[in-house]
XYZ file of C-alpha atoms in Angstrom:
542
model
C 87.152 160.267 43.372
C 89.273 160.689 40.240
C 92.207 158.431 39.460
C 94.444 161.505 39.513
C 93.180 162.512 42.962
C 93.641 158.981 44.330
C 97.205 158.947 42.998
C 97.859 162.350 44.550
C 96.590 161.164 47.916
C 98.629 157.973 47.637
C 101.885 159.726 46.774
C 101.166 162.394 49.358
C 100.905 159.704 52.024
C 104.083 158.042 50.762
C 105.955 161.356 50.922
C 104.548 162.011 54.404
C 105.620 158.534 55.545
C 109.111 158.952 54.097
C 109.386 162.367 55.704
C 108.293 160.927 59.056
C 110.799 158.090 58.753
C 113.543 160.557 57.874
C 112.684 162.601 60.960
C 112.851 159.451 63.108
C 116.179 158.489 61.537
C 117.482 162.015 62.076
C 116.351 161.980 65.709
C 117.976 158.581 66.232
C 121.198 159.806 64.633
C 121.194 162.862 66.894
C 120.582 160.655 69.932
C 123.403 158.293 68.926
C 125.760 161.259 68.633
C 124.645 162.478 72.065
C 125.151 158.995 73.514
C 128.688 158.959 72.126
C 129.446 162.469 73.370
C 128.213 161.824 76.912
C 129.884 158.399 76.996
C 133.188 159.956 75.937
C 132.823 162.464 78.771
C 132.061 159.703 81.284
C 135.036 157.693 80.048
C 137.342 160.699 80.399
C 136.225 161.359 83.977
C 136.095 157.776 85.244
C 139.010 156.335 87.174
C 140.904 153.882 84.990
C 143.356 152.356 87.417
C 146.697 151.217 86.073
C 146.037 148.436 83.568
C 148.657 145.697 83.531
C 150.578 145.688 80.211
C 150.489 141.884 80.319
C 146.721 141.988 79.621
C 147.287 143.315 76.119
C 146.065 140.830 73.514
C 144.227 138.674 76.049
C 140.533 137.791 76.042
C 137.899 136.476 78.444
C 134.222 135.487 78.100
C 131.212 137.048 79.841
C 127.936 135.152 80.189
C 124.943 137.479 80.287
C 121.195 137.705 79.724
C 120.335 137.513 76.027
C 118.973 140.924 75.045
C 121.175 141.852 72.114
C 123.649 144.675 71.386
C 121.213 147.421 72.367
C 119.114 145.550 74.902
C 118.869 145.494 78.658
C 121.939 144.265 80.599
C 123.762 142.792 77.587
C 123.671 146.081 75.663
C 126.152 147.997 77.865
C 128.711 145.205 77.442
C 128.656 145.736 73.697
C 128.574 149.513 74.017
C 131.586 149.850 76.324
C 133.757 147.112 74.795
C 135.656 149.436 72.373
C 136.445 151.808 75.252
C 137.895 149.031 77.401
C 139.858 147.647 74.444
C 141.356 151.104 73.951
C 142.162 151.326 77.645
C 143.774 147.911 78.157
C 144.534 146.331 74.785
C 142.460 143.333 75.968
C 138.954 142.332 74.945
C 136.114 139.968 75.804
C 133.519 137.778 74.131
C 129.851 138.084 75.100
C 127.884 134.846 75.512
C 124.175 135.687 75.540
C 121.878 133.210 77.334
C 118.045 133.383 77.441
C 116.588 133.907 80.915
C 115.054 130.437 81.096
C 118.380 128.761 80.257
C 120.686 130.760 82.517
C 120.703 128.374 85.451
C 121.194 125.200 83.394
C 123.987 126.552 81.207
C 125.933 128.411 83.883
C 125.606 125.763 86.594
C 126.526 122.972 84.174
C 129.603 124.887 83.070
C 130.670 125.396 86.672
C 129.791 121.885 87.881
C 131.764 120.233 85.083
C 134.691 122.635 85.396
C 134.443 123.346 81.667
C 135.239 127.014 82.146
C 133.423 128.442 79.146
C 132.442 131.492 81.181
C 135.134 133.464 82.985
C 132.704 136.070 84.235
C 128.960 136.049 84.849
C 126.860 139.195 84.705
C 123.986 137.323 86.244
C 121.159 137.306 88.784
C 121.630 137.612 92.516
C 119.566 134.509 93.305
C 122.399 132.276 92.053
C 124.570 133.160 95.055
C 123.625 130.237 97.276
C 124.843 127.753 94.683
C 127.880 129.902 93.889
C 128.988 130.001 97.514
C 128.082 126.435 98.445
C 130.191 125.122 95.569
C 133.044 127.678 95.589
C 132.224 128.622 92.006
C 133.130 132.311 92.328
C 135.934 134.193 94.049
C 135.853 136.967 96.674
C 137.019 140.330 95.360
C 138.121 142.218 98.509
C 141.781 141.894 97.547
C 141.171 144.162 94.549
C 139.926 147.141 96.544
C 143.438 148.372 97.329
C 145.053 147.098 94.147
C 146.454 150.164 92.279
C 145.750 148.473 88.947
C 142.011 148.595 89.624
C 139.666 151.542 88.996
C 138.094 152.788 92.211
C 134.340 152.471 92.744
C 132.185 153.761 95.579
C 130.795 150.884 97.630
C 129.330 153.152 100.302
C 127.114 154.883 97.749
C 125.157 151.707 97.015
C 121.695 151.375 98.589
C 122.009 149.036 101.609
C 119.540 146.394 100.298
C 121.535 146.076 97.076
C 124.894 146.238 98.832
C 123.887 143.120 100.778
C 123.413 141.227 97.515
C 127.022 141.849 96.506
C 128.385 140.331 99.716
C 128.377 137.033 101.522
C 129.493 136.849 105.115
C 132.556 139.051 105.531
C 133.471 139.136 101.848
C 132.471 140.949 98.690
C 131.851 138.816 95.622
C 129.947 141.129 93.280
C 130.686 144.415 91.505
C 128.128 147.211 91.484
C 125.976 147.385 88.353
C 122.165 147.058 88.344
C 119.675 147.782 91.155
C 116.326 146.030 90.789
C 113.210 146.626 92.841
C 109.507 146.758 92.059
C 107.268 149.818 92.211
C 103.831 150.914 91.007
C 103.592 153.058 87.877
C 100.371 154.966 87.323
C 98.750 157.576 85.135
C 98.938 160.752 87.175
C 96.576 162.525 84.754
C 93.881 159.984 85.681
C 94.658 160.000 89.384
C 94.445 163.814 89.509
C 91.306 164.148 87.366
C 88.444 165.603 89.501
C 85.900 163.544 87.560
C 87.491 160.228 88.439
C 88.194 161.343 91.990
C 84.507 162.196 92.523
C 83.292 158.937 90.958
C 85.766 156.908 92.995
C 84.611 158.499 96.264
C 80.989 157.854 95.384
C 81.727 154.197 94.616
C 84.181 153.365 97.419
C 83.220 155.843 100.130
C 86.633 157.443 100.645
C 88.795 160.019 98.913
C 90.749 158.864 95.892
C 94.252 157.920 97.167
C 96.386 159.977 94.762
C 99.471 158.576 96.501
C 98.372 155.012 97.349
C 100.157 153.453 100.318
C 98.254 150.177 100.861
C 97.532 147.192 98.657
C 93.829 147.569 99.382
C 93.957 151.070 97.879
C 95.806 149.707 94.832
C 93.154 147.001 94.433
C 90.290 149.491 94.734
C 91.885 151.792 92.144
C 92.534 148.885 89.774
C 88.953 147.647 90.069
C 87.613 151.187 89.639
C 89.419 151.857 86.359
C 89.086 148.333 84.957
C 86.422 147.998 82.285
C 85.939 151.734 81.743
C 86.800 153.552 78.534
C 88.786 156.242 80.318
C 91.108 156.973 77.375
C 88.240 157.630 74.960
C 89.187 155.121 72.259
C 85.842 153.333 72.322
C 87.234 150.250 74.056
C 87.247 149.158 77.684
C 90.550 149.832 79.403
C 92.287 148.103 82.289
C 93.055 148.837 85.916
C 96.482 147.231 86.196
C 98.917 145.176 84.161
C 101.543 142.680 85.356
C 103.841 140.042 83.832
C 102.829 136.694 85.330
C 103.968 134.077 82.822
C 105.458 130.933 84.335
C 109.175 130.736 83.647
C 109.581 134.486 83.296
C 109.777 136.933 86.215
C 106.205 137.080 87.524
C 107.229 135.467 90.801
C 108.948 138.742 91.688
C 105.526 140.450 91.608
C 104.366 138.058 94.291
C 107.449 138.459 96.487
C 107.282 142.261 96.376
C 103.571 142.263 97.201
C 103.779 139.637 99.939
C 106.433 141.309 102.080
C 104.054 143.561 103.996
C 101.674 140.681 104.797
C 104.423 138.296 105.894
C 107.348 140.229 107.405
C 106.436 141.267 110.946
C 108.660 144.070 112.304
C 110.798 143.120 115.292
C 109.936 144.649 118.669
C 112.314 147.068 120.361
C 114.686 149.626 118.935
C 115.534 147.741 115.750
C 112.403 146.831 113.743
C 114.615 145.372 110.989
C 116.250 142.753 113.211
C 116.024 139.180 111.918
C 114.600 136.798 114.517
C 112.899 133.449 114.188
C 109.537 135.195 113.876
C 110.344 138.679 112.623
C 111.423 139.822 109.155
C 111.551 136.246 107.862
C 109.855 135.295 104.630
C 110.986 131.957 103.242
C 111.713 129.410 105.963
C 111.721 128.981 109.721
C 115.474 129.488 110.322
C 115.503 126.933 113.136
C 113.909 124.080 111.202
C 113.924 125.034 107.497
C 110.190 124.382 107.515
C 108.669 126.398 104.647
C 106.662 129.496 105.549
C 105.097 129.703 102.090
C 101.768 128.174 103.205
C 101.351 130.237 106.377
C 98.409 132.709 106.585
C 100.425 135.793 105.611
C 101.500 134.208 102.335
C 98.004 132.900 101.638
C 96.443 136.337 102.079
C 99.122 137.871 99.859
C 98.329 135.386 97.084
C 94.640 136.141 97.524
C 95.448 139.827 96.983
C 97.504 139.084 93.861
C 94.671 136.934 92.531
C 92.192 139.783 93.005
C 94.554 142.231 91.305
C 94.830 139.866 88.354
C 91.057 140.123 87.861
C 91.385 143.917 87.499
C 93.456 143.723 84.336
C 93.761 141.765 81.076
C 93.005 138.079 81.637
C 95.847 137.271 79.231
C 98.494 138.668 81.591
C 98.795 135.322 83.381
C 100.644 134.285 80.211
C 102.563 137.516 79.636
C 106.260 138.185 79.913
C 107.700 141.602 80.625
C 107.220 143.161 77.202
C 103.530 142.374 76.815
C 102.662 143.714 80.260
C 104.673 146.896 79.778
C 103.205 147.526 76.330
C 99.596 147.738 77.556
C 100.524 150.466 80.036
C 102.824 152.319 77.651
C 100.169 152.363 74.905
C 97.782 154.043 77.355
C 95.396 151.155 78.019
C 96.141 150.458 81.704
C 95.898 152.834 84.646
C 98.750 151.133 86.524
C 101.687 148.807 85.945
C 103.393 146.814 88.717
C 106.960 146.073 87.646
C 110.683 146.945 87.612
C 112.475 150.190 86.798
C 112.460 149.600 83.043
C 109.026 151.176 82.566
C 110.353 154.458 83.917
C 112.717 154.513 80.945
C 110.448 153.066 78.288
C 107.721 155.556 79.172
C 109.966 158.319 77.830
C 110.351 156.807 74.373
C 107.639 158.223 72.073
C 108.136 155.308 69.684
C 106.595 152.929 72.241
C 104.893 155.199 74.778
C 102.050 157.704 75.001
C 102.506 158.327 78.724
C 105.526 160.628 78.730
C 104.657 163.620 80.888
C 101.825 161.677 82.547
C 103.862 159.240 84.624
C 103.317 158.775 88.326
C 105.434 156.368 90.379
C 104.789 155.070 93.899
C 107.132 152.990 96.031
C 105.813 149.574 96.973
C 102.601 149.770 99.062
C 102.093 148.109 102.446
C 99.414 146.317 104.444
C 97.803 147.305 107.723
C 97.378 143.609 108.484
C 100.420 141.423 109.040
C 100.582 137.857 110.286
C 102.511 137.301 113.520
C 104.300 133.953 113.270
C 105.053 133.932 116.997
C 101.490 134.414 118.287
C 99.980 132.800 115.155
C 97.507 135.656 114.894
C 96.808 138.567 112.587
C 97.897 141.950 113.878
C 96.210 145.171 112.737
C 98.522 148.181 112.613
C 97.649 151.875 112.678
C 100.027 152.581 109.800
C 100.821 150.332 106.811
C 103.567 147.780 107.290
C 105.995 149.088 104.667
C 108.479 146.462 103.543
C 110.817 147.306 100.700
C 111.961 144.831 98.116
C 115.013 144.132 96.021
C 112.936 141.977 93.709
C 114.622 141.297 90.436
C 117.949 139.925 89.353
C 120.021 143.049 90.151
C 122.338 141.851 87.385
C 126.009 142.236 88.255
C 129.384 140.722 87.569
C 131.113 137.934 89.478
C 134.373 136.160 88.607
C 134.544 132.417 88.019
C 136.906 130.328 90.111
C 137.977 128.782 86.809
C 138.965 132.073 85.164
C 142.555 132.043 83.907
C 143.142 135.759 84.494
C 140.768 136.986 87.216
C 142.743 140.209 87.712
C 142.002 141.362 84.171
C 138.291 140.615 84.660
C 138.323 142.479 87.978
C 139.669 145.539 86.183
C 136.830 145.510 83.660
C 134.107 145.004 86.296
C 135.634 147.633 88.592
C 135.734 150.103 85.713
C 132.086 149.413 84.886
C 131.272 150.023 88.568
C 132.902 153.458 88.698
C 130.339 156.208 89.395
C 130.807 157.866 86.007
C 130.290 154.716 83.916
C 127.588 153.218 86.131
C 125.642 156.481 86.301
C 125.831 156.863 82.508
C 124.276 153.416 82.214
C 121.498 154.446 84.599
C 120.805 157.774 82.873
C 120.637 156.109 79.445
C 117.937 153.718 80.560
C 117.925 151.490 77.436
C 120.763 149.710 79.226
C 118.293 148.111 81.676
C 120.454 149.298 84.575
C 118.248 150.886 87.230
C 119.143 153.541 89.833
C 120.409 152.457 93.235
C 123.320 154.630 94.360
C 123.516 158.082 95.907
C 125.019 159.437 92.685
C 121.878 158.340 90.767
C 119.429 160.328 92.891
C 118.703 164.021 92.696
C 120.153 166.686 94.936
C 119.961 167.320 97.853
C 119.378 163.674 98.886
C 121.686 162.430 96.135
C 124.410 163.809 93.902
C 122.743 163.739 90.464
C 121.374 166.735 88.622
C 118.104 166.737 86.725
C 120.067 167.560 83.541
C 121.775 164.162 83.779
C 118.427 162.686 82.797
C 116.634 165.339 80.756
C 119.550 165.438 78.305
C 118.834 161.778 77.491
C 115.148 162.467 76.811
C 113.422 162.177 80.182
C 110.551 164.495 81.082
C 111.682 166.408 84.186
C 108.558 165.689 86.253
C 108.468 162.024 85.217
C 112.085 161.367 86.155
C 111.652 163.203 89.458
C 108.690 160.953 90.333
C 110.649 157.883 89.256
C 113.793 158.712 91.216
C 111.870 159.810 94.315
C 110.010 156.484 94.410
C 113.223 154.487 94.136
C 115.055 156.634 96.650
C 112.221 155.993 99.110
C 112.326 152.261 98.403
C 116.098 151.990 98.785
C 116.949 154.480 101.512
C 113.807 155.297 103.502
C 111.924 152.037 103.901
C 113.142 150.590 107.192
C 113.051 146.946 106.101
C 113.191 144.821 102.977
C 112.071 141.315 102.027
C 115.024 138.947 102.580
C 116.448 137.759 99.261
C 116.562 133.993 98.718
C 120.222 133.125 98.256
C 120.688 129.485 99.170
C 121.599 126.421 97.146
C 118.659 125.410 94.998
C 117.143 128.910 95.073
C 116.115 128.641 91.428
C 114.347 125.335 92.170
C 112.422 126.762 95.114
C 111.432 129.768 93.008
C 110.365 127.585 90.082
C 107.991 125.734 92.413
C 106.613 129.035 93.729
C 106.168 130.248 90.163
C 104.265 127.163 88.995
C 101.912 126.954 91.975
C 101.316 130.710 91.999
C 100.073 130.356 88.436
C 97.719 127.562 89.497
C 96.051 129.968 91.916
C 95.955 132.873 89.463
C 94.315 130.714 86.793
C 91.766 129.151 89.164
C 93.276 125.662 89.136
C 93.805 125.797 92.897
C 92.891 127.992 95.826
C 95.737 130.096 97.240
C 95.946 127.768 100.253
C 96.060 124.667 98.045
C 98.680 126.236 95.788
C 100.965 127.134 98.671
C 100.477 123.738 100.361
C 101.786 122.161 97.160
C 104.715 124.583 97.084
C 105.542 123.743 100.714
C 105.664 120.045 99.836
C 108.032 120.794 96.962
C 110.232 122.965 99.164
C 110.566 120.276 101.813
C 111.524 117.771 99.134
C 114.163 120.116 97.676
C 115.545 120.861 101.141
C 115.831 117.180 102.033
C 117.517 116.404 98.703
C 120.131 119.101 99.277
C 120.532 118.332 102.984
C 118.335 120.012 105.588
C 121.120 120.839 108.022
C 123.395 122.184 105.292
C 120.555 124.271 103.864
C 119.651 125.592 107.290
C 123.161 126.829 107.970
C 123.380 128.415 104.527
C 119.977 130.066 105.022
C 120.926 131.491 108.419
C 124.075 132.992 106.969
C 122.245 134.317 103.916
C 119.598 136.228 105.906
C 121.845 137.225 108.822
C 120.056 135.180 111.475
C 122.133 134.730 114.627
C 119.670 132.602 116.598
C 118.803 135.338 119.082
């Protein structure tokens, strides 16, 4: 090859690279302009209340997950700040806190009365400590306050609505709606070749719309270790984020619901009794349920699923697990709503137009705590989940001007602003209200999403799965919202990892967790914890 030819090739590649980068920059510029245009429209339409002139020039501080100015949950606070400053003449500082430090920093600030944080856009599992210590204020008084923008509380999916309330009062403002679903490659699931091979290997038709965990496991095992994407390397059946100290424990909770939560007899299968629809503790004794047979079998299932994917995922956070699926190397991904958004970004994803989404599967076997026996059902025991932080704003009891903060959080909760955040999924705010879902079940139009870059079929699958999870599943795993919730969950997280990495059997792991839980309960006061737990799950003793 001549020197001249090599130079020509080199400069040709440079020009091609620069051209490609310019196209990316141009596309990003166009998208930024579209973001601004649609945000301006949402701002114009949203109710603004009647801001108090006395707020002008004032400032408060919001503590939030550290994700940066264009990252999940923190990003919208940066994005909308100039709009709220224009509206009120007030402003706010944003204090970003890494996930693993949230509890320590926020609880220390509250416990010492320091008051660094006037508002927390934080996780729902902090509520038990919030309420037990009077760290946040109820917000019902703002609903009829003419200064406040109006937001639609009835539109919120019932499982999420419960997280914003405690007893007879509201404490949280609508924002994010987290739950876990199964993402899959619909091109693989619908391929006649794989369907035929699956039936030959497993003896039943390929479950294109899987509804049980056993089906999910069979599919994961079937695709794991095969080069089904043709890149010359073995691919994976499923990917999950299971790193200790991250959010892998939510994978377990979402999976375990159908093995653990027995429906109540009678006309109301969702009724909470001592033995039905309970997950964490016996509400009469606060004895942990974590080491009962339903939980053990659920951990056995999660352990088997882990073997049908990359061995490294026991040490993966969210990003690593999502990346394997988005790059086209895993047939399924078990996670939050973020993958529905990320799958549409061609900079990180090759699965746009190939995305399938299934609501959380169930189990045909569920453990009956009352009879202490396994029960086999004709249909899967479908138990929804609100697994995740469902990040939303609460107001500190130490805030100097709670009314001003209530205005900001109410404005963010208005349908126009909240739905914009959902439709522009980089915000990390997932769908969970009737105005997020497509007509006729909801009020949204497909154009709300396709204009932001979603493939029409992908977003329809995504929204249908979440609508089913939020509005059609009859029951949901009770959320742990008692004092010390983060400590109980940390113990679950650590011992779950012991089982997944082969350091303990599932039974041994959960026996250790049960010991921890009893210790935590006794330290915090068993009777006090029991009363808080009953109130948190809505158990009346009947």
